[in-house]
mmCIF file of C-alpha atoms and ligand atoms in Angstrom:
data_model
loop_
_atom_site.group_PDB
_atom_site.id
_atom_site.type_symbol
_atom_site.label_atom_id
_atom_site.label_comp_id
_atom_site.label_asym_id
_atom_site.label_seq_id
_atom_site.Cartn_x
_atom_site.Cartn_y
_atom_site.Cartn_z
ATOM 1 C CA MET A 1 -79.699 80.375 8.415
ATOM 2 C CA ALA A 2 -82.536 82.772 8.739
ATOM 3 C CA LEU A 3 -84.559 85.159 6.746
ATOM 4 C CA LEU A 4 -84.365 88.718 8.077
ATOM 5 C CA PRO A 5 -87.176 91.305 7.929
ATOM 6 C CA ILE A 6 -86.494 93.916 5.277
ATOM 7 C CA VAL A 7 -86.482 97.647 6.553
ATOM 8 C CA TYR A 8 -88.570 99.958 4.449
ATOM 9 C CA TYR A 9 -88.191 103.580 3.480
ATOM 10 C CA GLY A 10 -89.168 105.845 6.320
ATOM 11 C CA ASP A 11 -87.098 103.798 8.941
ATOM 12 C CA ARG A 12 -84.331 106.027 10.139
ATOM 13 C CA ILE A 13 -81.792 103.285 10.132
ATOM 14 C CA LEU A 14 -81.690 103.633 6.305
ATOM 15 C CA ARG A 15 -80.037 107.098 6.834
ATOM 16 C CA LYS A 16 -77.382 106.056 9.362
ATOM 17 C CA ALA A 17 -73.880 105.449 8.223
ATOM 18 C CA GLY A 18 -72.501 101.904 8.845
ATOM 19 C CA LYS A 19 -69.686 101.084 11.229
ATOM 20 C CA ARG A 20 -66.489 99.545 10.071
ATOM 21 C CA ILE A 21 -66.055 95.856 10.803
ATOM 22 C CA ASP A 22 -62.596 94.921 12.653
ATOM 23 C CA PRO A 23 -60.885 92.371 10.438
ATOM 24 C CA THR A 24 -59.891 90.472 13.510
ATOM 25 C CA ASP A 25 -63.544 90.120 14.472
ATOM 26 C CA LEU A 26 -64.175 88.434 11.100
ATOM 27 C CA LYS A 27 -61.416 85.879 11.794
ATOM 28 C CA GLU A 28 -62.234 85.267 15.340
ATOM 29 C CA SER A 29 -66.001 85.349 15.519
ATOM 30 C CA ALA A 30 -68.585 83.583 13.451
ATOM 31 C CA SER A 31 -71.302 86.360 13.909
ATOM 32 C CA ILE A 32 -70.413 88.517 10.894
ATOM 33 C CA LYS A 33 -70.385 85.040 8.671
ATOM 34 C CA LYS A 34 -73.785 84.227 10.178
ATOM 35 C CA LEU A 35 -75.184 87.711 9.255
ATOM 36 C CA ALA A 36 -73.674 87.419 5.745
ATOM 37 C CA HIS A 37 -75.458 84.022 5.252
ATOM 38 C CA ASP A 38 -78.798 85.296 6.529
ATOM 39 C CA MET A 39 -78.435 88.493 4.305
ATOM 40 C CA ILE A 40 -77.690 86.217 1.231
ATOM 41 C CA GLU A 41 -80.782 84.081 2.017
ATOM 42 C CA THR A 42 -82.867 87.134 2.548
ATOM 43 C CA MET A 43 -81.674 88.846 -0.612
ATOM 44 C CA ARG A 44 -82.369 85.722 -2.739
ATOM 45 C CA GLU A 45 -85.809 85.291 -1.180
ATOM 46 C CA ASN A 46 -86.633 88.750 -2.269
ATOM 47 C CA ASN A 47 -85.042 88.468 -5.640
ATOM 48 C CA GLY A 48 -82.543 91.288 -4.862
ATOM 49 C CA ILE A 49 -79.550 91.928 -6.649
ATOM 50 C CA GLY A 50 -77.940 93.613 -3.616
ATOM 51 C CA LEU A 51 -78.589 94.072 0.052
ATOM 52 C CA ALA A 52 -76.873 96.283 2.594
ATOM 53 C CA ALA A 53 -76.799 95.803 6.410
ATOM 54 C CA GLN A 54 -79.123 98.860 7.014
ATOM 55 C CA GLN A 55 -81.817 97.173 5.107
ATOM 56 C CA VAL A 56 -82.049 94.277 7.694
ATOM 57 C CA ASN A 57 -81.670 96.700 10.622
ATOM 58 C CA ARG A 58 -77.978 96.298 11.247
ATOM 59 C CA LEU A 59 -75.124 98.894 10.942
ATOM 60 C CA GLU A 60 -72.065 96.779 10.142
ATOM 61 C CA ARG A 61 -70.462 97.816 7.027
ATOM 62 C CA ILE A 62 -71.458 94.753 4.925
ATOM 63 C CA ILE A 63 -73.153 94.402 1.636
ATOM 64 C CA MET A 64 -74.158 91.468 -0.548
ATOM 65 C CA ILE A 65 -74.270 91.292 -4.341
ATOM 66 C CA ASP A 66 -75.915 88.779 -6.464
ATOM 67 C CA VAL A 67 -75.996 89.441 -10.287
ATOM 68 C CA SER A 68 -76.779 85.913 -11.193
ATOM 69 C CA SER A 69 -79.983 86.976 -12.887
ATOM 70 C CA PHE A 70 -77.888 88.900 -15.361
ATOM 71 C CA ASP A 71 -74.793 86.603 -15.549
ATOM 72 C CA GLU A 72 -75.294 82.890 -15.002
ATOM 73 C CA ASN A 73 -71.738 82.437 -13.980
ATOM 74 C CA ALA A 74 -71.948 84.892 -11.186
ATOM 75 C CA GLU A 75 -72.316 83.828 -7.536
ATOM 76 C CA PRO A 76 -73.656 85.788 -4.608
ATOM 77 C CA PHE A 77 -70.854 87.319 -2.462
ATOM 78 C CA ALA A 78 -70.325 89.714 0.512
ATOM 79 C CA LEU A 79 -68.141 92.688 0.795
ATOM 80 C CA ILE A 80 -66.777 93.876 4.036
ATOM 81 C CA ASN A 81 -66.030 97.654 4.676
ATOM 82 C CA PRO A 82 -66.497 98.258 0.813
ATOM 83 C CA GLU A 83 -65.270 101.619 -0.660
ATOM 84 C CA ILE A 84 -65.279 103.011 -4.072
ATOM 85 C CA VAL A 85 -61.678 103.970 -4.841
ATOM 86 C CA LYS A 86 -61.993 104.948 -8.426
ATOM 87 C CA VAL A 87 -64.778 105.809 -10.836
ATOM 88 C CA GLY A 88 -64.640 106.019 -14.677
ATOM 89 C CA LYS A 89 -65.494 109.287 -16.511
ATOM 90 C CA GLU A 90 -68.267 107.776 -18.559
ATOM 91 C CA LYS A 91 -71.638 107.845 -17.040
ATOM 92 C CA VAL A 92 -74.830 105.680 -17.852
ATOM 93 C CA VAL A 93 -78.411 105.763 -17.050
ATOM 94 C CA ILE A 94 -79.618 102.507 -15.601
ATOM 95 C CA GLN A 95 -82.986 101.676 -13.900
ATOM 96 C CA GLU A 96 -82.654 100.808 -10.255
ATOM 97 C CA GLY A 97 -84.833 99.320 -7.626
ATOM 98 C CA CYS A 98 -84.315 98.834 -3.928
ATOM 99 C CA LEU A 99 -85.682 96.294 -1.630
ATOM 100 C CA SER A 100 -86.452 99.148 0.866
ATOM 101 C CA PHE A 101 -88.763 100.709 -1.789
ATOM 102 C CA PRO A 102 -91.037 97.797 -3.122
ATOM 103 C CA ASP A 103 -92.154 98.456 -6.752
ATOM 104 C CA LEU A 104 -90.175 101.775 -7.142
ATOM 105 C CA TYR A 105 -87.898 101.858 -10.206
ATOM 106 C CA LEU A 106 -85.959 104.963 -11.030
ATOM 107 C CA ASP A 107 -83.734 105.911 -13.912
ATOM 108 C CA ILE A 108 -80.401 106.884 -12.248
ATOM 109 C CA GLU A 109 -77.170 108.221 -13.892
ATOM 110 C CA ARG A 110 -73.891 106.992 -12.449
ATOM 111 C CA PRO A 111 -70.310 106.138 -13.525
ATOM 112 C CA ALA A 112 -70.198 103.148 -15.681
ATOM 113 C CA LEU A 113 -66.910 101.686 -14.291
ATOM 114 C CA VAL A 114 -66.024 101.583 -10.663
ATOM 115 C CA THR A 115 -63.103 100.102 -8.659
ATOM 116 C CA VAL A 116 -63.994 98.963 -5.182
ATOM 117 C CA ALA A 117 -61.830 98.046 -2.274
ATOM 118 C CA ALA A 118 -63.023 95.766 0.390
ATOM 119 C CA LEU A 119 -62.470 92.758 2.562
ATOM 120 C CA ASP A 120 -63.890 89.405 1.548
ATOM 121 C CA ILE A 121 -65.816 87.314 4.027
ATOM 122 C CA GLU A 122 -62.579 85.689 5.290
ATOM 123 C CA GLY A 123 -61.125 89.197 5.997
ATOM 124 C CA ASN A 124 -58.674 89.193 3.042
ATOM 125 C CA PRO A 125 -58.275 92.473 1.333
ATOM 126 C CA MET A 126 -59.485 92.576 -2.266
ATOM 127 C CA THR A 127 -59.910 95.012 -5.093
ATOM 128 C CA LEU A 128 -62.858 94.752 -7.659
ATOM 129 C CA GLU A 129 -63.018 96.444 -11.170
ATOM 130 C CA ALA A 130 -66.693 96.466 -12.296
ATOM 131 C CA ASP A 131 -68.819 97.604 -15.171
ATOM 132 C CA GLY A 132 -72.334 97.051 -16.294
ATOM 133 C CA ILE A 133 -74.973 95.792 -13.731
ATOM 134 C CA LEU A 134 -72.191 94.827 -11.147
ATOM 135 C CA ALA A 135 -70.737 98.331 -11.093
ATOM 136 C CA ARG A 136 -74.341 99.632 -10.620
ATOM 137 C CA ALA A 137 -75.214 97.140 -7.803
ATOM 138 C CA LEU A 138 -71.876 97.969 -6.093
ATOM 139 C CA GLN A 139 -72.576 101.738 -6.213
ATOM 140 C CA HIS A 140 -76.114 101.453 -4.979
ATOM 141 C CA GLU A 141 -75.166 99.289 -2.082
ATOM 142 C CA ILE A 142 -72.094 101.142 -0.914
ATOM 143 C CA ASP A 143 -74.322 104.241 -0.858
ATOM 144 C CA HIS A 144 -76.459 102.343 1.690
ATOM 145 C CA MET A 145 -73.315 102.081 3.859
ATOM 146 C CA LYS A 146 -73.372 106.007 4.009
ATOM 147 C CA GLY A 147 -77.089 106.343 4.496
ATOM 148 C CA THR A 148 -77.424 107.525 0.901
ATOM 149 C CA LEU A 149 -80.453 106.215 -1.099
ATOM 150 C CA PHE A 150 -81.243 106.148 -4.786
ATOM 151 C CA ILE A 151 -83.965 108.709 -4.470
ATOM 152 C CA ASP A 152 -81.373 111.169 -3.435
ATOM 153 C CA TYR A 153 -80.093 111.389 -7.102
ATOM 154 C CA ILE A 154 -83.578 112.521 -8.306
ATOM 155 C CA HIS A 155 -84.364 116.350 -8.452
ATOM 156 C CA PRO A 156 -86.190 117.197 -5.104
ATOM 157 C CA LEU A 157 -89.404 118.214 -6.651
ATOM 158 C CA LYS A 158 -89.572 115.097 -8.782
ATOM 159 C CA ARG A 159 -88.546 113.058 -5.739
ATOM 160 C CA LYS A 160 -91.437 114.443 -3.606
ATOM 161 C CA PHE A 161 -93.987 113.574 -6.327
ATOM 162 C CA LEU A 162 -92.522 110.119 -6.978
ATOM 163 C CA LEU A 163 -92.442 109.212 -3.230
ATOM 164 C CA LYS A 164 -95.964 110.512 -2.723
ATOM 165 C CA LYS A 165 -97.246 108.331 -5.623
ATOM 166 C CA TRP A 166 -95.171 105.400 -4.154
ATOM 167 C CA GLN A 167 -96.527 105.756 -0.700
ATOM 168 C CA VAL A 168 -100.088 105.809 -2.032
ATOM 169 C CA SER A 169 -99.637 102.771 -3.931
ATOM 170 C CA SER A 170 -97.882 100.969 -1.179
ATOM 171 C CA ASN A 171 -100.646 101.859 1.291
ATOM 172 C CA ALA A 172 -103.167 100.502 -1.323
ATOM 173 C CA ARG A 173 -101.232 97.303 -1.525
ATOM 174 C CA LYS A 174 -100.975 96.833 2.222
ATOM 175 C CA LYS A 175 -104.706 97.134 2.320
ATOM 176 C CA SER A 176 -105.379 94.632 -0.377
ATOM 177 C CA ASP A 177 -102.985 92.281 1.314
ATOM 178 C CA GLY A 178 -105.290 92.514 4.451
HETATM 179 NI NI1 NI B 1 -81.158 99.563 -1.973
#
Protein backbone atom coordinates (compact mmCIF):
# COMPACT_ATOMS: atom_id res chain seq x y z
CA MET A 1 0.00 0.00 0.00
CA ALA A 2 1.09 3.54 -0.57
CA LEU A 3 0.10 6.98 0.60
CA LEU A 4 -1.04 9.17 -2.28
CA PRO A 5 -0.50 12.93 -2.49
CA ILE A 6 -3.70 14.93 -1.99
CA VAL A 7 -4.74 17.33 -4.74
CA TYR A 8 -5.71 20.77 -3.44
CA TYR A 9 -8.24 23.31 -4.65
CA GLY A 10 -6.89 25.13 -7.69
CA ASP A 11 -5.91 21.89 -9.46
CA ARG A 12 -8.15 21.42 -12.52
CA ILE A 13 -8.66 17.70 -11.98
CA LEU A 14 -11.03 18.55 -9.12
CA ARG A 15 -13.40 20.02 -11.73
CA LYS A 16 -13.31 17.01 -14.04
CA ALA A 17 -16.01 14.35 -14.16
CA GLY A 18 -14.90 10.82 -13.33
CA LYS A 19 -14.98 7.92 -15.79
CA ARG A 20 -17.11 4.86 -15.18
CA ILE A 21 -15.22 1.76 -14.12
CA ASP A 22 -15.98 -1.33 -16.19
CA PRO A 23 -17.15 -4.06 -13.75
CA THR A 24 -15.18 -6.71 -15.68
CA ASP A 25 -11.99 -4.72 -15.00
CA LEU A 26 -12.78 -4.94 -11.30
CA LYS A 27 -13.00 -8.71 -11.49
CA GLU A 28 -10.05 -9.23 -13.81
CA SER A 29 -7.51 -6.64 -12.75
CA ALA A 30 -6.03 -5.80 -9.37
CA SER A 31 -5.34 -2.16 -10.22
CA ILE A 32 -8.65 -0.74 -8.93
CA LYS A 33 -8.31 -2.76 -5.72
CA LYS A 34 -4.81 -1.40 -5.28
CA LEU A 35 -6.10 2.13 -5.86
CA ALA A 36 -8.86 1.52 -3.28
CA HIS A 37 -6.36 0.28 -0.69
CA ASP A 38 -4.08 3.24 -1.29
CA MET A 39 -7.02 5.65 -1.08
CA ILE A 40 -8.19 4.14 2.22
CA GLU A 41 -4.69 4.45 3.66
CA THR A 42 -4.45 8.05 2.41
CA MET A 43 -7.89 8.95 3.81
CA ARG A 44 -7.00 7.53 7.24
CA GLU A 45 -3.61 9.21 7.34
CA ASN A 46 -5.34 12.55 6.68
CA ASN A 47 -8.24 11.86 9.10
CA GLY A 48 -10.78 12.17 6.29
CA ILE A 49 -14.28 10.73 6.41
CA GLY A 50 -14.34 10.47 2.64
CA LEU A 51 -12.06 10.63 -0.37
CA ALA A 52 -12.77 10.76 -4.10
CA ALA A 53 -10.44 9.67 -6.92
CA GLN A 54 -9.99 13.23 -8.24
CA GLN A 55 -8.46 14.16 -4.89
CA VAL A 56 -5.58 11.74 -5.53
CA ASN A 57 -5.25 12.80 -9.17
CA ARG A 58 -7.25 9.94 -10.70
CA LEU A 59 -10.41 9.98 -12.76
CA GLU A 60 -11.94 6.58 -12.07
CA ARG A 61 -15.38 6.79 -10.50
CA ILE A 62 -14.42 5.53 -7.06
CA ILE A 63 -14.93 6.97 -3.59
CA MET A 64 -13.97 5.93 -0.08
CA ILE A 65 -16.07 6.50 2.99
CA ASP A 66 -15.02 6.13 6.63
CA VAL A 67 -17.43 7.31 9.31
CA SER A 68 -15.72 5.31 12.07
CA SER A 69 -14.93 8.51 14.01
CA PHE A 70 -18.71 8.95 14.42
CA ASP A 71 -19.75 5.31 14.62
CA GLU A 72 -17.35 2.84 16.20
CA ASN A 73 -18.95 -0.09 14.36
CA ALA A 74 -18.31 1.48 10.94
CA GLU A 75 -15.55 0.23 8.67
CA PRO A 76 -14.04 2.14 5.76
CA PHE A 77 -15.40 1.06 2.39
CA ALA A 78 -15.13 1.79 -1.31
CA LEU A 79 -17.95 2.47 -3.75
CA ILE A 80 -17.46 2.10 -7.49
CA ASN A 81 -19.57 4.15 -9.96
CA PRO A 82 -21.73 5.52 -7.11
CA GLU A 83 -24.92 7.38 -7.96
CA ILE A 84 -27.59 8.99 -5.83
CA VAL A 85 -30.83 7.39 -6.92
CA LYS A 86 -33.18 8.91 -4.35
CA VAL A 87 -33.14 11.80 -1.89
CA GLY A 88 -35.48 12.52 0.99
CA LYS A 89 -37.51 15.74 1.20
CA GLU A 90 -36.07 16.84 4.52
CA LYS A 91 -32.92 18.96 4.38
CA VAL A 92 -30.34 19.51 7.11
CA VAL A 93 -27.42 21.87 7.62
CA ILE A 94 -24.19 20.11 8.55
CA GLN A 95 -20.67 21.50 8.69
CA GLU A 96 -18.47 19.98 5.98
CA GLY A 97 -14.77 19.92 5.36
CA CYS A 98 -12.80 18.57 2.41
CA LEU A 99 -9.25 17.22 2.27
CA SER A 100 -8.68 19.38 -0.83
CA PHE A 101 -9.45 22.51 1.26
CA PRO A 102 -7.42 22.13 4.48
CA ASP A 103 -8.97 23.99 7.43
CA LEU A 104 -12.01 25.24 5.50
CA TYR A 105 -15.31 24.26 7.12
CA LEU A 106 -18.66 25.33 5.71
CA ASP A 107 -22.26 24.87 6.81
CA ILE A 108 -23.98 23.23 3.87
CA GLU A 109 -27.63 22.31 3.45
CA ARG A 110 -28.37 18.99 1.77
CA PRO A 111 -31.00 16.25 1.92
CA ALA A 112 -30.93 14.32 5.19
CA LEU A 113 -31.63 10.94 3.55
CA VAL A 114 -30.18 9.46 0.40
CA THR A 115 -30.23 6.19 -1.46
CA VAL A 116 -27.07 5.35 -3.37
CA ALA A 117 -26.57 2.68 -6.02
CA ALA A 118 -23.01 1.49 -6.67
CA LEU A 119 -20.78 -1.53 -7.08
CA ASP A 120 -18.80 -2.83 -4.16
CA ILE A 121 -15.07 -3.47 -4.52
CA GLU A 122 -15.78 -6.99 -5.82
CA GLY A 123 -17.99 -5.57 -8.57
CA ASN A 124 -21.30 -6.62 -7.01
CA PRO A 125 -24.23 -4.19 -7.38
CA MET A 126 -25.42 -2.75 -4.11
CA THR A 127 -27.84 -0.16 -2.79
CA LEU A 128 -27.25 1.84 0.35
CA GLU A 129 -29.81 3.89 2.27
CA ALA A 130 -28.17 6.41 4.54
CA ASP A 131 -28.89 9.24 6.93
CA GLY A 132 -26.80 11.37 9.27
CA ILE A 133 -23.10 11.79 8.66
CA LEU A 134 -22.99 8.82 6.27
CA ALA A 135 -25.61 10.44 3.99
CA ARG A 136 -23.62 13.65 4.13
CA ALA A 137 -20.28 12.01 3.29
CA LEU A 138 -21.85 10.09 0.40
CA GLN A 139 -23.32 13.26 -1.13
CA HIS A 140 -20.07 15.20 -0.77
CA GLU A 141 -17.96 12.42 -2.34
CA ILE A 142 -20.42 11.65 -5.14
CA ASP A 143 -20.33 15.36 -6.00
CA HIS A 144 -16.55 15.04 -6.47
CA MET A 145 -17.26 12.40 -9.15
CA LYS A 146 -18.99 15.13 -11.16
CA GLY A 147 -16.40 17.83 -10.47
CA THR A 148 -18.74 19.54 -8.00
CA LEU A 149 -17.22 20.92 -4.80
CA PHE A 150 -18.82 21.90 -1.49
CA ILE A 151 -17.99 25.57 -2.09
CA ASP A 152 -20.42 25.48 -5.04
CA TYR A 153 -23.32 25.48 -2.54
CA ILE A 154 -22.31 28.86 -1.09
CA HIS A 155 -23.61 32.14 -2.49
CA PRO A 156 -21.02 33.40 -5.07
CA LEU A 157 -20.15 36.58 -3.17
CA LYS A 158 -19.73 34.77 0.12
CA ARG A 159 -17.74 32.07 -1.68
CA LYS A 160 -15.33 34.63 -3.13
CA PHE A 161 -14.80 36.17 0.30
CA LEU A 162 -14.32 32.82 2.06
CA LEU A 163 -11.91 31.48 -0.57
CA LYS A 164 -9.82 34.62 -0.45
CA LYS A 165 -9.59 34.36 3.33
CA TRP A 166 -8.82 30.65 3.05
CA GLN A 167 -6.08 31.18 0.45
CA VAL A 168 -4.41 33.87 2.57
CA SER A 169 -4.37 31.61 5.63
CA SER A 170 -3.13 28.59 3.64
CA ASN A 171 -0.29 30.68 2.16
CA ALA A 172 0.62 31.86 5.66
CA ARG A 173 0.60 28.25 6.82
CA LYS A 174 2.89 27.16 3.96
CA LYS A 175 5.35 29.90 4.86
CA SER A 176 5.41 28.96 8.52
CA ASP A 177 5.90 25.30 7.51
CA GLY A 178 9.00 26.43 5.64
NI1 LIG B 1 -14.15 16.71 -0.57
